[in-house]
Coordinates of C-alpha atoms in Angstrom, one line a residue:
M12 CA 76.7 136.6 276.3
E13 CA 74.0 139.1 276.3
G14 CA 71.7 136.9 274.2
R15 CA 72.1 133.9 276.5
C16 CA 71.5 136.0 279.6
Y17 CA 68.3 137.4 278.1
G18 CA 67.0 134.0 277.1
Q19 CA 67.6 132.5 280.6
E20 CA 66.0 135.5 282.3
S21 CA 62.9 135.4 280.1
Q22 CA 62.5 131.6 280.7
N23 CA 62.8 132.1 284.5
S24 CA 60.3 135.0 284.5
S25 CA 57.6 133.1 282.5
A26 CA 58.0 130.1 284.8
K27 CA 57.8 132.4 287.8
W28 CA 54.6 134.2 286.8
S29 CA 52.8 131.3 285.1
P30 CA 49.2 130.5 286.5
P31 CA 48.7 127.2 288.3
E32 CA 47.6 124.1 286.3
N33 CA 44.2 123.9 288.0
Y34 CA 43.3 127.4 286.8
K35 CA 44.3 126.5 283.3
K36 CA 42.2 123.4 283.4
R37 CA 39.1 125.3 284.7
V38 CA 39.5 128.0 282.0
A39 CA 39.9 125.3 279.3
A40 CA 36.7 123.5 280.5
F41 CA 34.8 126.8 280.6
E42 CA 35.8 127.7 277.1
A43 CA 34.9 124.2 275.9
K44 CA 31.5 124.6 277.5
Q45 CA 30.9 127.9 275.8
K46 CA 31.8 126.5 272.5
K47 CA 29.4 123.6 273.1
L48 CA 26.6 126.0 273.9
Q49 CA 27.3 128.1 270.8
G50 CA 27.2 125.0 268.7
Q51 CA 23.8 124.0 270.1
Q52 CA 22.3 127.4 269.4
K53 CA 23.7 127.3 265.8
A54 CA 22.2 123.9 265.4
D55 CA 18.7 125.2 266.6
G56 CA 18.9 128.2 264.3
K57 CA 18.9 130.7 267.1
P58 CA 21.5 133.5 267.1
F59 CA 23.6 133.9 270.2
S60 CA 22.2 136.9 272.1
Q61 CA 24.3 139.6 273.6
D62 CA 22.7 138.9 276.9
G63 CA 24.0 135.4 276.9
S64 CA 27.0 136.6 278.9
R65 CA 24.6 137.1 281.8
Y66 CA 23.7 133.4 281.9
R67 CA 27.2 132.0 281.6
G68 CA 27.8 129.2 283.9
L69 CA 24.1 128.6 284.7
S70 CA 22.3 125.3 284.3
K71 CA 19.3 124.9 282.1
E72 CA 16.8 125.3 285.0
D73 CA 18.5 128.3 286.4
R74 CA 18.7 129.9 283.0
A75 CA 15.0 129.3 282.3
I76 CA 14.2 131.0 285.7
A77 CA 16.4 134.0 284.9
E78 CA 14.8 134.4 281.5
R79 CA 11.3 134.4 283.0
L80 CA 12.3 137.0 285.5
E81 CA 13.7 139.2 282.8
K82 CA 10.5 138.9 280.8
L83 CA 8.4 139.9 283.9
R84 CA 10.6 143.0 284.4
E85 CA 10.2 144.0 280.8
E86 CA 6.4 143.6 281.0
R87 CA 6.3 145.9 284.1
K88 CA 8.2 148.7 282.4
P89 CA 5.8 151.4 281.0
K90 CA 5.5 151.2 277.3
S91 CA 5.6 155.0 277.0
I92 CA 6.3 157.6 279.6
P93 CA 4.2 160.8 278.9
S94 CA 6.1 164.0 278.6
Q95 CA 5.5 167.2 280.6
A96 CA 3.5 168.7 277.8
E97 CA 1.2 165.7 277.5
I98 CA 0.5 165.8 281.3
E99 CA -0.3 169.6 281.2
A100 CA -2.7 169.0 278.2
R101 CA -4.5 166.3 280.1
L102 CA -5.0 168.5 283.2
A103 CA -6.3 171.4 281.1
A104 CA -8.9 169.0 279.5
L105 CA -10.0 167.8 282.9
K106 CA -10.5 171.4 284.1
E107 CA -12.6 172.3 281.0
D108 CA -14.9 169.4 281.7
Y109 CA -15.8 170.8 285.2
H110 CA -16.8 174.2 283.9
G111 CA -20.4 172.9 283.6
P112 CA -23.2 173.7 286.1
V113 CA -22.7 172.0 289.5
P114 CA -25.9 170.1 290.6
S115 CA -27.7 171.5 293.6
T116 CA -28.4 169.7 296.8
Q117 CA -32.0 169.2 295.9
E118 CA -31.0 167.6 292.5
M119 CA -28.6 165.2 294.2
E120 CA -31.3 164.2 296.8
D121 CA -33.7 163.5 294.0
R122 CA -31.2 161.4 292.1
L123 CA -30.4 159.4 295.3
A124 CA -34.1 158.9 296.0
V125 CA -34.7 157.6 292.4
L126 CA -31.7 155.2 292.7
Q127 CA -33.1 153.9 296.0
G128 CA -36.6 153.4 294.5
R129 CA -38.3 156.2 296.5
D130 CA -40.2 159.2 295.5
P131 CA -38.1 162.3 295.0
P132 CA -38.4 164.7 298.0
S133 CA -39.2 167.6 295.7
Q134 CA -42.3 165.8 294.4
A135 CA -43.5 164.4 297.8
P136 CA -46.5 166.3 299.3
R137 CA -45.6 168.6 302.1
P138 CA -46.9 167.7 305.6
I139 CA -49.9 169.8 306.7
H140 CA -49.2 171.8 309.8
Q141 CA -51.7 171.0 312.5
P142 CA -51.5 173.5 315.4
P143 CA -51.9 172.0 318.9
D144 CA -55.4 172.0 320.4
T145 CA -55.3 174.5 323.2
R146 CA -59.0 174.3 324.1
G147 CA -60.1 173.1 327.4
L148 CA -62.2 170.1 328.1
L149 CA -65.4 172.1 328.5
Q150 CA -64.8 174.1 325.3
Q151 CA -64.1 170.9 323.4
T152 CA -67.4 169.4 324.7
D153 CA -69.4 172.5 323.7
D154 CA -67.8 172.5 320.2
L155 CA -68.6 168.8 319.8
L156 CA -72.2 169.4 320.7
T157 CA -72.4 172.3 318.3
Q158 CA -71.0 170.2 315.5
L159 CA -73.5 167.4 316.2
A160 CA -76.4 169.9 316.2
E161 CA -75.3 171.4 312.9
E162 CA -75.0 167.9 311.4
V163 CA -78.5 167.0 312.6
S164 CA -79.9 170.2 311.1
I165 CA -78.2 169.5 307.8
D166 CA -79.6 165.9 307.8
E167 CA -83.1 167.3 308.5
H168 CA -82.8 169.8 305.8
Y169 CA -81.7 167.2 303.3
C170 CA -84.5 164.9 304.3
S171 CA -87.1 167.7 303.9
G172 CA -85.6 168.4 300.5
V173 CA -86.0 164.8 299.2
Q174 CA -89.6 164.5 300.5
P175 CA -91.3 165.3 297.2
R176 CA -89.1 162.9 295.3
A177 CA -89.7 160.2 297.8
V178 CA -93.5 160.7 297.5
S179 CA -93.5 160.9 293.7
G180 CA -91.1 158.1 292.9
Q181 CA -92.7 154.6 292.8
N182 CA -89.9 152.4 291.4
L183 CA -87.5 153.0 294.3
N184 CA -85.5 150.2 296.0
D185 CA -85.2 149.5 299.7
L186 CA -82.9 152.5 300.2
S187 CA -86.0 154.8 300.2
R188 CA -86.9 153.6 303.7
E189 CA -84.3 155.9 305.1
S190 CA -85.7 158.9 303.4
E191 CA -89.2 157.9 304.7
D192 CA -87.9 157.7 308.3
C193 CA -86.3 161.2 307.8
V194 CA -89.6 162.5 306.5
S195 CA -91.5 161.0 309.5
H196 CA -89.1 162.6 312.0
A197 CA -89.3 165.9 310.2
N198 CA -93.1 165.9 310.3
L199 CA -93.2 165.4 314.1
D200 CA -94.4 168.2 316.3
P201 CA -91.9 170.0 318.6
K202 CA -93.8 168.5 321.6
Q203 CA -93.3 165.0 320.3
L204 CA -89.6 165.7 319.7
E205 CA -89.3 167.0 323.2
E206 CA -91.1 164.0 324.7
E207 CA -88.8 161.6 322.7
K208 CA -85.7 163.5 323.9
N209 CA -86.9 163.3 327.5
K210 CA -87.6 159.6 327.2
L211 CA -84.1 158.9 325.9
L212 CA -82.6 161.0 328.7
A213 CA -84.6 159.1 331.3
E214 CA -83.5 155.8 329.9
A215 CA -79.9 156.9 330.0
A216 CA -80.2 158.1 333.6
A217 CA -81.9 154.8 334.6
E218 CA -79.0 152.8 333.1
L219 CA -76.4 155.0 334.8
R220 CA -78.3 154.7 338.1
E221 CA -78.3 150.9 337.8
E222 CA -74.6 150.8 337.1
N223 CA -73.8 153.0 340.1
T224 CA -76.1 150.9 342.3
R225 CA -74.3 147.7 341.2
Q226 CA -70.9 149.2 341.9
E227 CA -72.0 150.5 345.3
K228 CA -73.2 147.1 346.3
I229 CA -70.0 145.5 345.2
L230 CA -68.0 148.1 347.1
Q231 CA -70.0 147.6 350.2
V232 CA -69.4 143.8 350.2
A233 CA -65.7 144.4 349.6
K234 CA -65.5 146.8 352.5
R235 CA -67.3 144.4 354.8
L236 CA -64.9 141.6 353.9
A237 CA -62.0 143.9 354.5
V238 CA -63.2 144.6 358.0
L239 CA -63.5 140.8 358.6
R240 CA -59.9 140.4 357.3
G241 CA -58.6 143.1 359.6
Q242 CA -57.9 145.6 356.8
D243 CA -58.7 149.2 356.5
P244 CA -62.1 149.5 354.7
E245 CA -61.3 153.0 353.5
K246 CA -58.5 151.7 351.3
V247 CA -60.7 149.3 349.4
T248 CA -61.7 150.5 345.9
L249 CA -63.4 149.0 342.9
E250 CA -60.0 149.0 341.1
T251 CA -58.8 146.2 343.4
Y252 CA -61.4 143.8 342.0
K253 CA -62.0 142.8 338.4
L254 CA -65.5 143.9 337.5
P255 CA -67.3 142.3 334.6
D256 CA -67.2 144.3 331.3
S257 CA -70.4 145.9 330.0
D258 CA -69.9 144.0 326.7
E259 CA -70.5 140.7 328.5
E260 CA -74.0 141.9 329.5
L261 CA -74.0 140.1 332.8
D262 CA -76.9 140.6 335.3
E263 CA -76.4 142.4 338.5
E264 CA -77.0 139.4 340.6
E265 CA -74.5 137.3 338.6
A266 CA -71.8 140.0 339.0
I267 CA -72.4 140.2 342.7
Q268 CA -72.2 136.4 343.1
R269 CA -69.0 136.4 341.2
V270 CA -67.4 139.0 343.5
L271 CA -68.7 137.3 346.6
K272 CA -67.2 134.0 345.4
Q273 CA -63.9 135.6 344.8
L274 CA -63.9 137.3 348.2
T275 CA -65.0 134.1 350.0
E276 CA -62.1 132.2 348.4
E277 CA -59.6 134.8 349.5
A278 CA -61.0 134.8 353.0
A279 CA -60.8 131.0 353.2
L280 CA -57.1 131.2 352.1
D281 CA -56.3 133.8 354.7
E282 CA -58.0 131.9 357.4
A283 CA -56.1 128.7 356.5
S284 CA -52.8 130.6 356.6
G285 CA -53.5 132.5 359.8
F286 CA -53.8 135.9 358.2
N287 CA -57.2 136.8 359.5
I288 CA -56.3 137.4 363.2
L289 CA -58.1 140.6 364.1
P290 CA -56.1 143.3 365.9
D291 CA -59.1 144.8 367.7
Q292 CA -59.8 141.7 369.7
T293 CA -57.8 142.9 372.7
T294 CA -60.2 142.0 375.4
Q295 CA -61.8 138.7 376.2
S296 CA -63.8 137.3 379.0
G297 CA -62.3 135.7 382.1
F298 CA -63.7 132.3 381.1
S299 CA -61.9 132.4 377.7
Q300 CA -58.7 133.5 379.4
Q301 CA -58.9 130.5 381.8
N302 CA -59.5 128.1 379.0
L303 CA -56.6 129.6 377.2
H304 CA -54.3 129.1 380.2
K305 CA -55.5 125.5 380.5
K306 CA -54.8 124.7 376.9
T307 CA -51.4 126.3 377.2
K308 CA -50.6 124.0 380.2
Q309 CA -51.8 121.0 378.3
E310 CA -49.8 121.8 375.2
S311 CA -46.7 122.9 377.0
Q312 CA -44.7 120.2 375.3
T313 CA -45.3 121.4 371.8
P314 CA -42.7 123.5 369.9
T315 CA -45.1 126.4 369.6
A316 CA -45.5 126.6 373.4
I317 CA -41.8 126.5 373.9
A318 CA -41.4 129.3 371.4
L319 CA -44.1 131.3 373.3
A320 CA -42.3 130.8 376.6
D321 CA -39.0 132.0 375.1
S322 CA -40.8 135.0 373.6
D323 CA -42.3 135.9 377.0
D324 CA -38.9 136.0 378.5
S325 CA -37.7 138.3 375.8
E326 CA -40.7 140.6 375.9
E327 CA -39.1 142.8 378.5
H328 CA -36.3 143.8 376.1
E329 CA -38.2 144.1 372.8
L330 CA -39.9 147.1 371.3
P331 CA -43.7 146.8 370.7
W332 CA -43.8 147.7 367.0
C333 CA -43.5 146.0 363.6
C334 CA -40.0 145.1 362.6
I335 CA -40.6 146.4 359.1
C336 CA -42.8 149.6 359.1
N337 CA -42.6 150.6 362.8
E338 CA -46.4 150.4 363.2
D339 CA -47.9 148.9 366.3
A340 CA -47.3 145.1 366.3
T341 CA -50.3 142.8 366.3
L342 CA -48.7 139.4 365.4
R343 CA -45.7 137.4 366.6
C344 CA -44.3 134.9 364.0
H345 CA -42.7 131.9 365.7
G346 CA -41.2 130.8 362.4
C347 CA -39.2 134.0 362.2
S348 CA -37.5 133.8 365.6
G349 CA -40.4 135.5 367.3
D350 CA -40.4 138.8 365.2
L351 CA -43.2 141.2 365.6
Y352 CA -45.3 142.2 362.6
C353 CA -48.4 144.2 361.8
Q354 CA -51.1 142.6 359.7
R355 CA -50.2 144.1 356.4
C356 CA -46.4 143.6 356.6
F357 CA -46.8 140.0 357.7
R358 CA -49.2 139.2 354.9
E359 CA -47.1 140.8 352.2
G360 CA -43.8 139.5 353.4
H361 CA -44.8 135.9 354.0
T362 CA -46.9 135.6 350.8
E363 CA -44.1 137.0 348.6
F364 CA -41.5 134.5 350.0
D365 CA -43.9 131.5 350.3
M366 CA -43.7 131.3 354.1
E367 CA -47.4 131.0 354.7
D368 CA -46.9 127.9 356.9
H369 CA -45.3 129.9 359.8
H370 CA -47.2 129.7 363.1
T371 CA -48.4 133.0 364.6
S372 CA -49.9 134.3 367.8
R373 CA -51.5 137.5 368.7
Y374 CA -49.2 140.0 370.4
R375 CA -50.3 142.1 373.4
L376 CA -48.4 144.9 374.9
S377 CA -47.7 144.0 378.5
C378 CA -48.8 146.6 381.0
K379 CA -46.1 146.9 383.7

């Protein structure tokens, strides 16, 4: 009875704890696959590696990728890790190398200059110190004259020293003429030298006088034209006009004609634009006033007359000075809504902004 019971219980327990059939099939298929791989490796002559367990269940492509990754990891691993003693020995050797002399700043600058293709600063010449000249203009002139006198005396002494050689030598080239000139000047009497000096001074004074006379004539003509144009003649200078250079060697008459031509052209332009209305013409004869009233009545239909009539109505409420500089007004511009200007402000403002075609009239301060 006991043997039967034990056999029945053992059969029941094995059936109860037995794995499912699918699991058994999967295990059998895996074992068959492993055997197949082992057979292929044996046929190729390659032993089965211990790391083959890592690649179990992988396809050929996946296994090739895994092997490549493993090789890369092995290549990155250091071949030999230095010990603590080796590291200390290397540091000691590096410290011993630095016990030599440290190059100075000058040596490093020289090396850098050589590498850049420049001269070393240590070999370059030092700049010469030149103190500032504190002499006055008069003292500088005196020193220059003294220097010139000393140079002349040296030249005279040299010429007197070469006189015997110049006389005795016969096979000299054309350069001997200079020595002959020096000898002739050295043999002159003091009176002759004084006369020659006075002659040179007189010629220089005459040239200077002619230059001043020419400039004075040009300035007089410019001032006269400024008076005709209604400008202040005291403000006219030679810097306003371009004078001919001395290198051109122009005659005085030609220079004056050039300036007169320039001034005439400017006056013609001003007259055409209405700039040359004189401020000092404040009084006129009764006949001219009557003619002016007649002309005004005849031209009462023109825009200028209408603007004049409007400006007369507003004269009672306007201030009698220039709208720019507050000087006494001499002109009324009908193109600028009847604004009052002086001669200078009207010319500068209208020329700068190209408004030279504006009509103007002379402004008088009404006595009421």
